[in-house]
Coordinates of C-alpha atoms and ligand atoms in Angstrom, one line a residue:
X1 CA -28.7 5.1 -38.3
X2 CA -27.1 1.6 -38.1
X3 CA -29.4 -1.2 -39.3
X4 CA -30.9 -3.3 -36.5
X5 CA -29.1 -6.8 -36.3
X6 CA -31.2 -9.6 -37.7
X7 CA -33.2 -11.9 -35.4
X8 CA -30.6 -14.7 -35.9
X9 CA -27.7 -12.4 -35.1
X10 CA -29.4 -11.4 -31.8
X11 CA -30.1 -15.0 -31.0
X12 CA -26.5 -15.9 -31.6
X13 CA -25.3 -13.1 -29.4
X14 CA -27.5 -14.2 -26.5
X15 CA -26.5 -17.8 -27.0
X16 CA -22.8 -16.8 -26.8
X17 CA -23.5 -14.8 -23.6
X18 CA -25.3 -17.8 -22.0
X19 CA -22.5 -20.2 -23.1
X20 CA -19.9 -17.8 -21.6
X21 CA -21.8 -17.6 -18.3
X22 CA -22.2 -21.4 -18.2
X23 CA -18.4 -21.8 -18.8
X24 CA -17.5 -19.3 -16.0
X25 CA -19.9 -21.0 -13.5
X26 CA -18.7 -24.5 -14.6
X27 CA -15.1 -23.4 -14.3
X28 CA -15.6 -22.0 -10.8
X29 CA -17.4 -25.1 -9.7
X30 CA -14.7 -27.4 -11.2
X31 CA -12.1 -25.3 -9.4
X32 CA -14.0 -25.2 -6.2
X33 CA -14.6 -29.0 -6.1
X34 CA -11.4 -30.2 -7.7
X35 CA -10.6 -33.5 -5.9
X36 CA -7.2 -34.1 -4.4
X37 CA -5.2 -36.6 -6.5
X38 CA -4.6 -39.8 -4.6
X39 CA -1.6 -42.1 -5.4
X40 CA 0.1 -45.0 -3.7
X41 CA 3.9 -44.6 -3.4
X42 CA 5.6 -46.1 -6.5
X43 CA 8.6 -48.2 -5.4
X44 CA 10.4 -47.5 -8.7
X45 CA 10.6 -43.8 -8.0
X46 CA 12.8 -41.9 -5.6
X47 CA 11.3 -40.4 -2.4
X48 CA 11.7 -36.6 -2.3
X49 CA 11.1 -35.1 1.1
X50 CA 10.4 -31.4 1.4
X51 CA 10.6 -29.6 4.7
X52 CA 8.5 -26.5 5.0
X53 CA 5.5 -24.8 3.2
X54 CA 6.9 -21.3 3.0
X55 CA 8.1 -19.2 0.0
X56 CA 10.9 -21.5 -1.1
X57 CA 9.0 -24.8 -0.7
X58 CA 5.8 -23.7 -2.3
X59 CA 7.6 -22.2 -5.2
X60 CA 9.4 -25.6 -5.7
X61 CA 6.2 -27.6 -5.3
X62 CA 4.3 -25.5 -7.8
X63 CA 6.8 -26.3 -10.5
X64 CA 7.9 -29.8 -9.6
X65 CA 6.9 -32.6 -11.9
X66 CA 5.3 -34.7 -9.2
X67 CA 5.0 -37.7 -11.6
X68 CA 8.8 -38.2 -11.2
X69 CA 8.9 -38.6 -7.4
X70 CA 7.1 -40.0 -4.4
X71 CA 6.9 -36.5 -2.8
X72 CA 6.3 -36.0 0.9
X73 CA 5.9 -32.5 2.4
X74 CA 6.4 -32.0 6.2
X75 CA 5.6 -28.7 7.9
X76 CA 4.0 -27.7 11.2
X77 CA 1.7 -25.3 9.3
X78 CA -0.7 -26.8 6.8
X79 CA -0.8 -23.5 4.9
X80 CA 1.4 -21.0 3.0
X81 CA 1.7 -17.6 4.6
X82 CA 2.0 -14.5 2.3
X83 CA 4.4 -12.7 4.7
X84 CA 4.6 -9.3 2.9
X85 CA 1.1 -8.5 4.0
X86 CA 1.5 -9.9 7.5
X87 CA 1.9 -6.4 9.2
X88 CA -1.6 -5.5 8.0
X89 CA -3.1 -8.4 10.0
X90 CA -1.8 -6.9 13.3
X91 CA -4.3 -4.0 13.0
X92 CA -7.2 -5.8 11.2
X93 CA -6.6 -4.0 7.9
X94 CA -6.5 -7.6 6.6
X95 CA -8.0 -10.7 8.1
X96 CA -5.6 -13.5 8.8
X97 CA -7.3 -16.0 6.5
X98 CA -7.0 -13.6 3.6
X99 CA -3.2 -14.1 3.4
X100 CA -2.9 -17.8 4.1
X101 CA -3.6 -20.6 1.6
X102 CA -4.0 -24.2 2.6
X103 CA -1.2 -26.3 1.2
X104 CA -3.7 -28.7 -0.3
X105 CA -5.1 -25.9 -2.5
X106 CA -1.7 -25.9 -4.3
X107 CA -1.4 -29.7 -4.5
X108 CA -4.8 -30.6 -5.7
X109 CA -4.1 -29.6 -9.3
X110 CA -0.9 -31.8 -9.4
X111 CA -1.4 -34.8 -11.7
X112 CA 0.2 -37.1 -9.0
X113 CA -0.4 -36.9 -5.4
X114 CA 1.9 -35.4 -2.8
X115 CA 1.6 -36.6 0.7
X116 CA 1.4 -33.8 3.3
X117 CA 2.3 -34.5 7.0
X118 CA 1.6 -31.7 9.5
X119 CA 4.6 -32.0 11.8
X120 CA 7.9 -30.4 12.7
X121 CA 11.1 -31.9 11.6
X122 CA 13.3 -32.2 14.7
X123 CA 16.4 -34.0 13.5
X124 CA 17.9 -34.5 10.1
X125 CA 20.3 -37.4 9.7
X126 CA 22.0 -37.4 6.3
X127 CA 24.0 -40.5 7.2
X128 CA 20.9 -42.8 7.5
X129 CA 18.9 -40.5 5.1
X130 CA 16.1 -40.1 7.5
X131 CA 14.3 -37.1 9.2
X132 CA 12.8 -37.3 12.6
X133 CA 9.4 -35.6 12.8
X134 CA 7.2 -34.6 15.7
X135 CA 3.5 -33.9 15.8
X136 CA 3.8 -30.5 17.5
X137 CA 0.1 -29.7 17.4
X138 CA -2.1 -29.5 20.5
X139 CA -4.0 -32.7 19.7
X140 CA -2.0 -35.9 19.9
X141 CA -2.8 -39.5 18.8
X142 CA -1.1 -42.7 19.9
X143 CA 2.1 -41.8 17.9
X144 CA 3.6 -38.3 18.0
X145 CA 7.1 -39.0 16.7
X146 CA 8.5 -41.0 13.8
X147 CA 11.3 -41.1 11.2
X148 CA 10.8 -40.6 7.5
X149 CA 13.3 -42.0 5.0
X150 CA 14.3 -40.0 1.9
X151 CA 16.3 -40.4 -1.2
X152 CA 16.4 -36.6 -1.8
X153 CA 15.8 -34.0 0.8
X154 CA 15.0 -30.3 0.4
X155 CA 15.2 -28.1 3.5
X156 CA 13.1 -24.9 3.4
X157 CA 12.2 -24.4 7.1
X158 CA 12.8 -20.7 7.1
X159 CA 14.2 -18.9 10.2
X160 CA 12.9 -17.7 13.6
X161 CA 13.0 -14.3 15.2
X162 CA 16.4 -13.1 16.5
X163 CA 16.7 -11.9 20.1
X164 CA 20.5 -11.9 20.4
X165 CA 19.9 -13.5 23.8
X166 CA 18.7 -10.2 25.2
X167 CA 17.2 -10.7 28.6
X168 CA 13.4 -10.5 28.8
X169 CA 12.7 -10.3 25.0
X170 CA 11.1 -13.8 24.8
X171 CA 9.1 -13.3 28.0
X172 CA 7.7 -9.8 27.4
X173 CA 8.2 -9.0 23.7
X174 CA 5.9 -9.9 20.7
X175 CA 7.3 -11.1 17.4
X176 CA 6.0 -10.6 13.8
X177 CA 6.9 -13.7 11.8
X178 CA 4.0 -16.1 11.9
X179 CA 0.2 -15.6 11.5
X180 CA -0.3 -16.3 15.2
X181 CA 2.1 -13.5 16.1
X182 CA 0.0 -11.0 14.2
X183 CA -3.1 -12.2 16.0
X184 CA -1.4 -11.9 19.3
X185 CA -0.3 -8.3 18.5
X186 CA -3.8 -7.4 17.5
X187 CA -5.2 -8.7 20.8
X188 CA -2.4 -7.1 23.0
X189 CA -2.9 -3.8 21.3
X190 CA -6.6 -3.6 22.1
X191 CA -5.9 -4.9 25.6
X192 CA -3.5 -2.0 26.3
X193 CA -6.0 0.5 24.9
X194 CA -8.9 -0.9 27.0
X195 CA -6.8 -1.1 30.1
X196 CA -5.7 2.5 29.6
X197 CA -9.4 3.4 29.3
X198 CA -10.2 1.7 32.7
X199 CA -11.9 4.2 35.0
X200 CA -9.5 6.1 37.3
X201 CA -6.4 4.9 35.6
X202 CA -3.6 7.3 36.6
X203 CA -2.2 9.5 33.9
X204 CA 1.3 8.2 34.0
X205 CA 0.0 4.6 33.7
X206 CA -2.2 5.6 30.7
X207 CA 0.9 7.1 29.0
X208 CA 2.9 3.9 29.7
X209 CA 0.1 1.6 28.4
X210 CA -0.3 3.7 25.3
X211 CA 3.4 3.8 24.5
X212 CA 3.9 1.3 21.7
X213 CA 7.5 0.4 21.1
X214 CA 8.9 -1.3 18.0
X215 CA 12.5 -2.5 18.2
X216 CA 14.4 -2.9 14.9
X217 CA 14.4 -0.5 12.0
X218 CA 14.5 -3.1 9.3
X219 CA 11.5 -3.4 7.0
X220 CA 9.5 -5.5 9.4
X221 CA 9.8 -2.9 12.2
X222 CA 9.1 0.0 9.8
X223 CA 6.1 -1.6 8.1
X224 CA 4.6 -2.5 11.5
X225 CA 5.1 1.0 12.9
X226 CA 3.4 2.4 9.8
X227 CA 0.4 0.0 10.1
X228 CA 0.2 0.8 13.8
X229 CA 0.2 4.6 13.1
X230 CA -2.8 4.1 10.6
X231 CA -4.7 2.1 13.2
X232 CA -4.1 4.6 16.0
X233 CA -4.9 7.7 13.9
X234 CA -7.8 6.0 11.9
X235 CA -9.6 4.1 14.7
X236 CA -8.4 4.8 18.2
X237 CA -8.6 8.6 17.8
X238 CA -12.2 8.2 16.7
X239 CA -13.4 5.5 19.2
X240 CA -11.3 6.4 22.3
X241 CA -11.0 10.2 22.1
X242 CA -10.5 10.5 25.9
X243 CA -7.2 8.6 25.8
X244 CA -6.0 9.1 22.2
X245 CA -3.8 12.2 22.9
X246 CA -1.6 9.9 25.1
X247 CA -0.9 7.5 22.2
X248 CA 2.8 7.3 21.2
X249 CA 4.8 5.1 18.8
X250 CA 8.6 4.8 19.2
X251 CA 10.8 2.9 16.8
X252 CA 14.2 1.9 18.3
X253 CA 17.1 1.2 15.9
X254 CA 20.7 0.4 16.9
X255 CA 22.1 1.9 13.7
X256 CA 22.1 5.5 12.6
X257 CA 19.2 4.9 10.1
X258 CA 16.3 2.7 9.3
X259 CA 15.8 0.4 6.2
X260 CA 19.5 -0.3 5.4
X261 CA 18.6 -2.2 2.3
X262 CA 16.9 0.8 0.6
X263 CA 18.5 3.6 -1.3
X264 CA 19.6 6.8 0.5
X265 CA 16.6 8.8 -0.8
X266 CA 14.1 6.2 0.4
X267 CA 15.7 6.1 3.8
X268 CA 15.5 9.9 4.1
X269 CA 11.9 9.9 2.9
X270 CA 10.9 7.3 5.5
X271 CA 12.6 9.1 8.3
X272 CA 11.0 12.4 7.3
X273 CA 7.6 10.7 7.0
X274 CA 7.9 9.2 10.4
X275 CA 8.6 12.7 11.8
X276 CA 5.4 14.0 10.0
X277 CA 3.5 11.0 11.5
X278 CA 4.8 11.6 15.0
X279 CA 6.5 8.3 15.1
X280 CA 9.5 8.8 17.4
X281 CA 12.6 7.4 15.8
X282 CA 15.3 6.5 18.4
X283 CA 18.3 5.8 16.2
X284 CA 21.7 4.9 17.5
X285 CA 19.9 3.2 20.4
X286 CA 20.3 -0.5 21.3
X287 CA 17.9 -2.3 23.6
X288 CA 19.9 -4.1 26.3
X289 CA 17.2 -5.6 28.5
X290 CA 13.4 -5.9 28.5
X291 CA 11.4 -5.8 31.7
X292 CA 7.7 -6.3 32.2
X293 CA 6.9 -2.6 32.0
X294 CA 10.1 -0.9 30.8
X295 CA 13.1 -1.4 28.5
X296 CA 16.7 -0.6 29.2
X297 CA 18.2 1.2 26.2
X298 CA 21.8 2.3 25.5
X299 CA 22.8 5.3 23.4
X300 CA 25.4 3.7 21.1
X301 CA 27.3 6.9 20.8
X302 CA 27.5 8.2 24.3
X303 CA 27.1 4.8 26.0
X304 CA 24.5 6.3 28.4
X305 CA 21.7 3.9 29.5
X306 CA 18.1 4.8 30.4
X307 CA 14.8 3.2 31.1
X308 CA 11.8 3.5 28.7
X309 CA 8.4 2.6 30.0
X310 CA 6.1 0.8 27.5
X311 CA 2.7 -0.8 27.1
X312 CA 3.4 -3.1 24.1
X313 CA 6.7 -4.2 22.6
X314 CA 7.1 -5.6 19.1
X315 CA 10.5 -7.1 18.5
X316 CA 11.8 -7.2 14.9
X317 CA 15.6 -7.5 14.9
X318 CA 16.0 -10.0 12.1
X319 CA 16.5 -13.8 11.8
X320 CA 18.2 -16.6 13.5
X321 CA 18.4 -20.4 12.7
X322 CA 15.7 -22.8 13.8
X323 CA 16.7 -25.5 16.3
X324 CA 16.6 -28.3 13.7
X325 CA 19.1 -26.3 11.6
X326 CA 21.3 -25.5 14.6
X327 CA 21.4 -29.2 15.5
X328 CA 22.3 -30.2 12.0
X329 CA 25.0 -27.6 11.7
X330 CA 26.6 -28.6 15.0
X331 CA 27.0 -32.2 13.7
X332 CA 28.6 -31.0 10.4
X333 CA 30.8 -28.2 11.8
X334 CA 33.9 -30.1 10.5
X335 CA 32.4 -30.3 7.0
X336 CA 32.1 -26.5 6.5
X337 CA 28.9 -25.9 8.4
X338 CA 29.7 -23.2 10.8
X339 CA 28.1 -20.0 9.4
X340 CA 25.9 -18.4 12.1
X341 CA 23.3 -17.2 9.5
X342 CA 22.4 -20.7 8.3
X343 CA 23.2 -23.7 6.2
X344 CA 26.1 -23.3 3.8
X345 CA 25.0 -24.2 0.3
X346 CA 26.9 -24.0 -3.0
X347 CA 25.7 -22.1 -6.1
X348 CA 23.5 -25.1 -7.0
X349 CA 21.8 -25.0 -3.5
X350 CA 23.5 -28.3 -2.4
X351 CA 24.2 -28.4 1.3
X352 CA 27.9 -28.6 1.9
X353 CA 28.9 -32.0 3.3
X354 CA 25.5 -33.7 2.9
X355 CA 24.9 -35.8 -0.3
X356 CA 21.4 -35.5 -1.8
X357 CA 20.4 -32.6 0.4
X358 CA 19.5 -29.1 -0.9
X359 CA 18.4 -26.1 1.1
X360 CA 16.8 -22.8 0.1
X361 CA 15.4 -19.6 1.6
X362 CA 16.0 -18.1 5.1
X363 CA 17.5 -21.3 6.5
X364 CA 20.6 -20.8 4.3
X365 CA 23.6 -18.5 4.4
X366 CA 24.1 -17.1 0.9
X367 CA 25.2 -13.8 -0.7
X368 CA 21.5 -12.8 -1.0
X369 CA 19.3 -11.2 1.6
X370 CA 16.8 -13.5 3.4
X371 CA 13.8 -12.4 1.4
X372 CA 10.7 -14.0 -0.2
X373 CA 12.0 -13.0 -3.6
X374 CA 15.2 -14.9 -3.2
X375 CA 13.4 -18.0 -1.6
X376 CA 10.8 -18.1 -4.4
X377 CA 13.4 -17.9 -7.2
X378 CA 15.5 -20.6 -5.5
X379 CA 12.4 -22.8 -5.4
X380 CA 11.8 -22.4 -9.1
X381 CA 15.4 -23.1 -9.8
X382 CA 15.4 -26.2 -7.7
X383 CA 12.2 -27.6 -9.2
X384 CA 13.9 -27.3 -12.6
X385 CA 16.9 -29.1 -11.3
X386 CA 14.9 -31.9 -9.7
X387 CA 12.7 -32.4 -12.8
X388 CA 15.8 -32.6 -14.9
X389 CA 17.5 -34.9 -12.5
X390 CA 14.6 -37.4 -12.6
X391 CA 14.1 -37.2 -16.4
X392 CA 17.8 -37.8 -17.3
X393 CA 17.8 -40.8 -14.9
X394 CA 20.8 -39.7 -13.1
X395 CA 21.6 -40.5 -9.5
X396 CA 23.0 -38.3 -6.7
X397 CA 23.2 -34.6 -6.8
X398 CA 26.8 -34.4 -8.0
X399 CA 25.8 -34.4 -11.6
X400 CA 23.8 -31.2 -11.0
X401 CA 27.0 -29.3 -11.2
X402 CA 26.7 -29.5 -15.0
X403 CA 23.5 -27.4 -14.8
X404 CA 23.9 -23.6 -14.6
X405 CA 24.3 -22.3 -11.1
X406 CA 21.5 -20.3 -9.4
X407 CA 21.3 -16.8 -10.6
X408 CA 19.2 -14.3 -8.6
X409 CA 17.4 -11.5 -10.4
X410 CA 16.4 -8.7 -8.1
X411 CA 13.2 -7.1 -9.1
X412 CA 12.2 -4.6 -6.4
X413 CA 12.4 -3.7 -2.8
X414 CA 9.1 -2.2 -1.6
X415 CA 7.7 -1.2 1.8
X416 CA 4.6 0.4 3.2
X417 CA 5.5 3.0 5.8
X418 CA 2.0 4.2 6.9
X419 CA -0.2 7.2 6.0
X420 CA -0.8 5.8 2.5
X421 CA 2.9 6.3 1.7
X422 CA 5.3 3.7 0.3
X423 CA 8.9 3.5 -0.7
X424 CA 10.1 1.5 -3.8
X425 CA 13.5 0.8 -5.3
X426 CA 12.7 -1.0 -8.6
X427 CA 15.2 -2.6 -10.9
X428 CA 14.2 -2.3 -14.6
X429 CA 15.1 -4.8 -17.2
X430 CA 17.9 -3.6 -19.6
X431 CA 18.7 -0.7 -17.3
X432 CA 21.5 -0.9 -14.8
X433 CA 20.1 2.0 -12.6
X434 CA 17.4 1.5 -10.1
X435 CA 14.3 3.6 -10.1
X436 CA 13.3 4.9 -6.7
X437 CA 10.0 6.6 -5.9
X438 CA 8.1 7.3 -2.7
X439 CA 4.7 8.5 -1.5
X440 CA 1.2 7.8 -2.6
X441 CA 2.2 6.3 -6.1
X442 CA 4.6 4.0 -4.3
X443 CA 1.8 2.9 -1.9
X444 CA -0.5 2.1 -4.9
X445 CA 2.4 0.3 -6.6
X446 CA 3.0 -1.7 -3.4
X447 CA -0.6 -2.6 -3.1
X448 CA -1.0 -3.7 -6.8
X449 CA 2.3 -5.6 -6.8
X450 CA 1.3 -7.6 -3.8
X451 CA -2.3 -8.1 -4.8
X452 CA -1.1 -9.6 -8.1
X453 CA 1.7 -11.6 -6.4
X454 CA -0.8 -13.5 -4.2
X455 CA -0.8 -17.0 -5.4
X456 CA -4.5 -17.8 -5.7
X457 CA -7.6 -16.0 -7.0
X458 CA -9.3 -16.7 -3.7
X459 CA -6.6 -14.8 -1.8
X460 CA -6.7 -11.9 -4.2
X461 CA -10.5 -11.7 -3.8
X462 CA -10.3 -11.8 0.0
X463 CA -7.5 -9.2 0.2
X464 CA -9.4 -6.8 -2.2
X465 CA -12.5 -7.3 -0.2
X466 CA -10.7 -6.5 3.1
X467 CA -9.3 -3.3 1.7
X468 CA -12.7 -2.2 0.5
X469 CA -14.3 -3.1 3.8
X470 CA -11.6 -1.1 5.6
X471 CA -12.3 2.0 3.4
X472 CA -16.1 1.7 3.9
X473 CA -16.4 0.6 7.6
X474 CA -13.0 1.1 9.1
X475 CA -11.0 -1.5 11.0
X476 CA -12.6 -3.8 13.6
X477 CA -11.6 -2.8 17.1
X478 CA -12.8 -5.9 18.9
X479 CA -10.2 -7.4 21.1
X480 CA -10.5 -10.9 19.6
Ligands
LIG501 P1 9.3 -19.3 5.3 O1 8.5 -18.6 4.2 O2 9.4 -18.7 6.6 O3 8.7 -20.8 5.4 C1 9.3 -21.7 6.3 C2 8.3 -22.9 6.4 O4 8.9 -23.9 7.2 C3 7.0 -22.6 7.0 O5 6.0 -23.2 6.3 C4 7.1 -23.2 8.4 O6 5.9 -23.6 9.0 C5 8.0 -24.4 8.1 N1 8.8 -24.9 9.2 C6 9.2 -24.2 10.3 N2 9.9 -25.1 11.1 C7 9.9 -26.3 10.5 C8 10.4 -27.6 10.9 N3 11.1 -27.7 12.0 N4 10.2 -28.6 10.1 C9 9.5 -28.4 8.9 N5 8.9 -27.3 8.5 C10 9.2 -26.2 9.3 N6 10.4 -10.7 1.8 C11 10.3 -10.0 0.6 O7 10.9 -10.4 -0.4 N7 9.4 -9.0 0.4 C12 8.6 -8.6 1.4 O8 7.8 -7.7 1.3 C13 8.7 -9.3 2.7 N8 7.9 -8.9 3.7 C14 8.0 -9.6 4.9 C15 7.2 -9.2 6.0 C16 7.3 -9.8 7.2 C17 6.5 -9.4 8.4 C18 8.3 -10.9 7.4 C19 8.4 -11.6 8.7 C20 9.1 -11.3 6.3 C21 9.0 -10.6 5.1 N9 9.8 -11.0 4.0 C22 9.6 -10.3 2.8 C23 10.8 -12.0 4.2 C24 10.2 -13.4 3.7 O9 9.0 -13.6 4.3 C25 11.1 -14.5 3.9 O10 12.4 -14.2 3.4 C26 10.6 -15.8 3.3 O11 9.4 -16.2 4.0 C27 11.6 -16.9 3.4 O12 11.0 -18.1 2.8 P2 11.4 -19.5 3.3 O13 10.7 -20.5 2.4 O14 12.8 -19.7 3.5 O15 10.8 -19.6 4.8
LIG502 P1 16.5 -6.8 9.6 O1 17.7 -7.7 9.9 O2 16.3 -6.3 8.2 O3 16.6 -5.5 10.6 C1 16.7 -5.6 12.0 C2 17.2 -4.3 12.5 O4 17.2 -4.4 14.0 C3 18.6 -3.9 12.1 O5 18.5 -2.7 11.5 C4 19.4 -3.9 13.4 O6 20.3 -2.8 13.5 C5 18.3 -3.7 14.5 N1 18.6 -4.1 15.8 C6 19.2 -5.3 16.1 N2 19.4 -5.5 17.4 C7 18.9 -4.3 18.0 C8 18.7 -3.9 19.3 N3 19.1 -4.6 20.4 N4 18.2 -2.7 19.6 C9 17.7 -1.9 18.5 N5 17.8 -2.3 17.2 C10 18.4 -3.5 17.0 O7 15.2 -7.6 10.2 P2 13.7 -7.6 9.7 O8 13.1 -6.3 9.5 O9 13.1 -8.5 10.7 O10 13.8 -8.4 8.3 C11 14.3 -9.7 8.2 C12 14.4 -10.1 6.7 O11 13.2 -10.1 6.0 C13 15.3 -9.0 5.9 O12 16.1 -9.7 5.0 C14 14.3 -8.2 5.2 O13 14.9 -7.7 4.0 C15 13.2 -9.2 4.9 N6 12.0 -8.4 4.9 C16 11.7 -7.7 3.8 C17 10.6 -6.8 3.7 C18 10.3 -6.0 2.5 O14 11.0 -6.2 1.5 N7 9.3 -5.1 2.5 C19 9.6 -6.7 4.8 C20 10.0 -7.5 6.0 C21 11.2 -8.2 6.0

């Protein structure tokens, strides 16, 4: 039998435990109450204006040496949105606040203050080096519009949902890009279900109201269809058994297959899983018009058109430029700015034809797909460039050409497709082939990858809590 530790050894052990506990509580309190650094602008430093608080901008701000610049951030949202988990908010698997982080949470640990202005940039003028900003919130003060001067400008305003100008999409469709979109979808879904359950509702109207249509077989449309399936099978079947048999999900895609950016095996697995889950996939079908209660769709092979009645329509057919970018492009068309996908930048992320202006993420047209992975890596790259630029006391962004160009490293393409199944194409270091795997393991991988990628401990805790809550109590079916 091991000898019992001496009295002093036991005392030491308990003292160490107590000191550890005090350190943890002290750390949490210091983190919780960390004050925002305040700082007056320093006239000897250059003003760096950053537009946006999305993947690109946040990644830049996290690594930027703020002591080198008077930094101002302008964005209509005073938070960062973790978009990969947005589809889960549409069905209440996750609460909206679990996947957003106030911008000030990122900035408070910076040694030098960054000024945040909640506003939308409406016009960028590289000639006068100013940006017009508008307070686009609901509450207005005496001033709603002004111009901010800059020495260096970084544009990271992202993109908005593409409609291709198809009639009725903006009026009757719902998008899935912002946090408010996910809340709107959640409310509309329950509204359709409650309306279908209204006493005496005719059968064909119940079928229409419960026909949920998703347009666009890219990852946004596929992930949303998967989440919707889980909600209908997990909650509506249980709480609304009288109307549940009429529930139907249809995914409409103009191309022959969904998820064009995934490997062949993953595409096949997704399409087979959708068949198992009774998600109707209408491939080779393009939506031509959206009306209040039906869509007009065209078979891209035969050219035949028909009407499809629907209750809720979620539109996810990719990205288009924001108005501020369209406006900027139009004024620089003769300087090489005429790409319909976004701002043309060189391999150093400098915007063509505009000195001291960089752009990153979805508002640019590059060789890379418009993804969070690309935007985040561009943000890191640009932070390094800007830190270097300030430290070496150079002026203008011409000199940056001496730095290595941006090099994107693709890590993985992941998607959740519903029914606890995922699809993953993963690039491994030192191996040229991609590893693809699908199903339950891929779903667990997707969850753990995104949980660990969330930027703050607070968000990780909230997301883990929401997932546990969903397992124990199911999702909330309240309409609000
Ligand atoms: P965003 O992150 O969109 O940020 C743009 C910022 O600019 C926002 O803060 C916005 O408020 C602000 N802004 C808007 N207008 C103005 C203005 N006029 N002036 C100033 N600021 C403005 N990518 C992946 O790699 N993996 C995924 O799993 C994934 N899942 C996704 C799921 C969904 C539902 C969606 C919609 C996208 C997903 N993406 C994913 C794509 C990814 O979200 C985008 O590529 C990424 O957000 C682009 O980053 P960004 O910084 O360019 O723009
Ligand atoms: P997308 O551009 O990837 O896909 C849109 C789809 O809509 C296309 O397949 C297109 O053929 C189809 N379409 C267009 N018009 C149509 C019409 N009239 N009728 C029917 N179908 C039509 O768009 P998505 O999914 O919005 O993604 C945008 C970007 O965000 C992409 O770069 C994507 O990679 C990225 N993203 C990545 C995710 C992930 O990695 N898990 C998740 C969500 C988005």
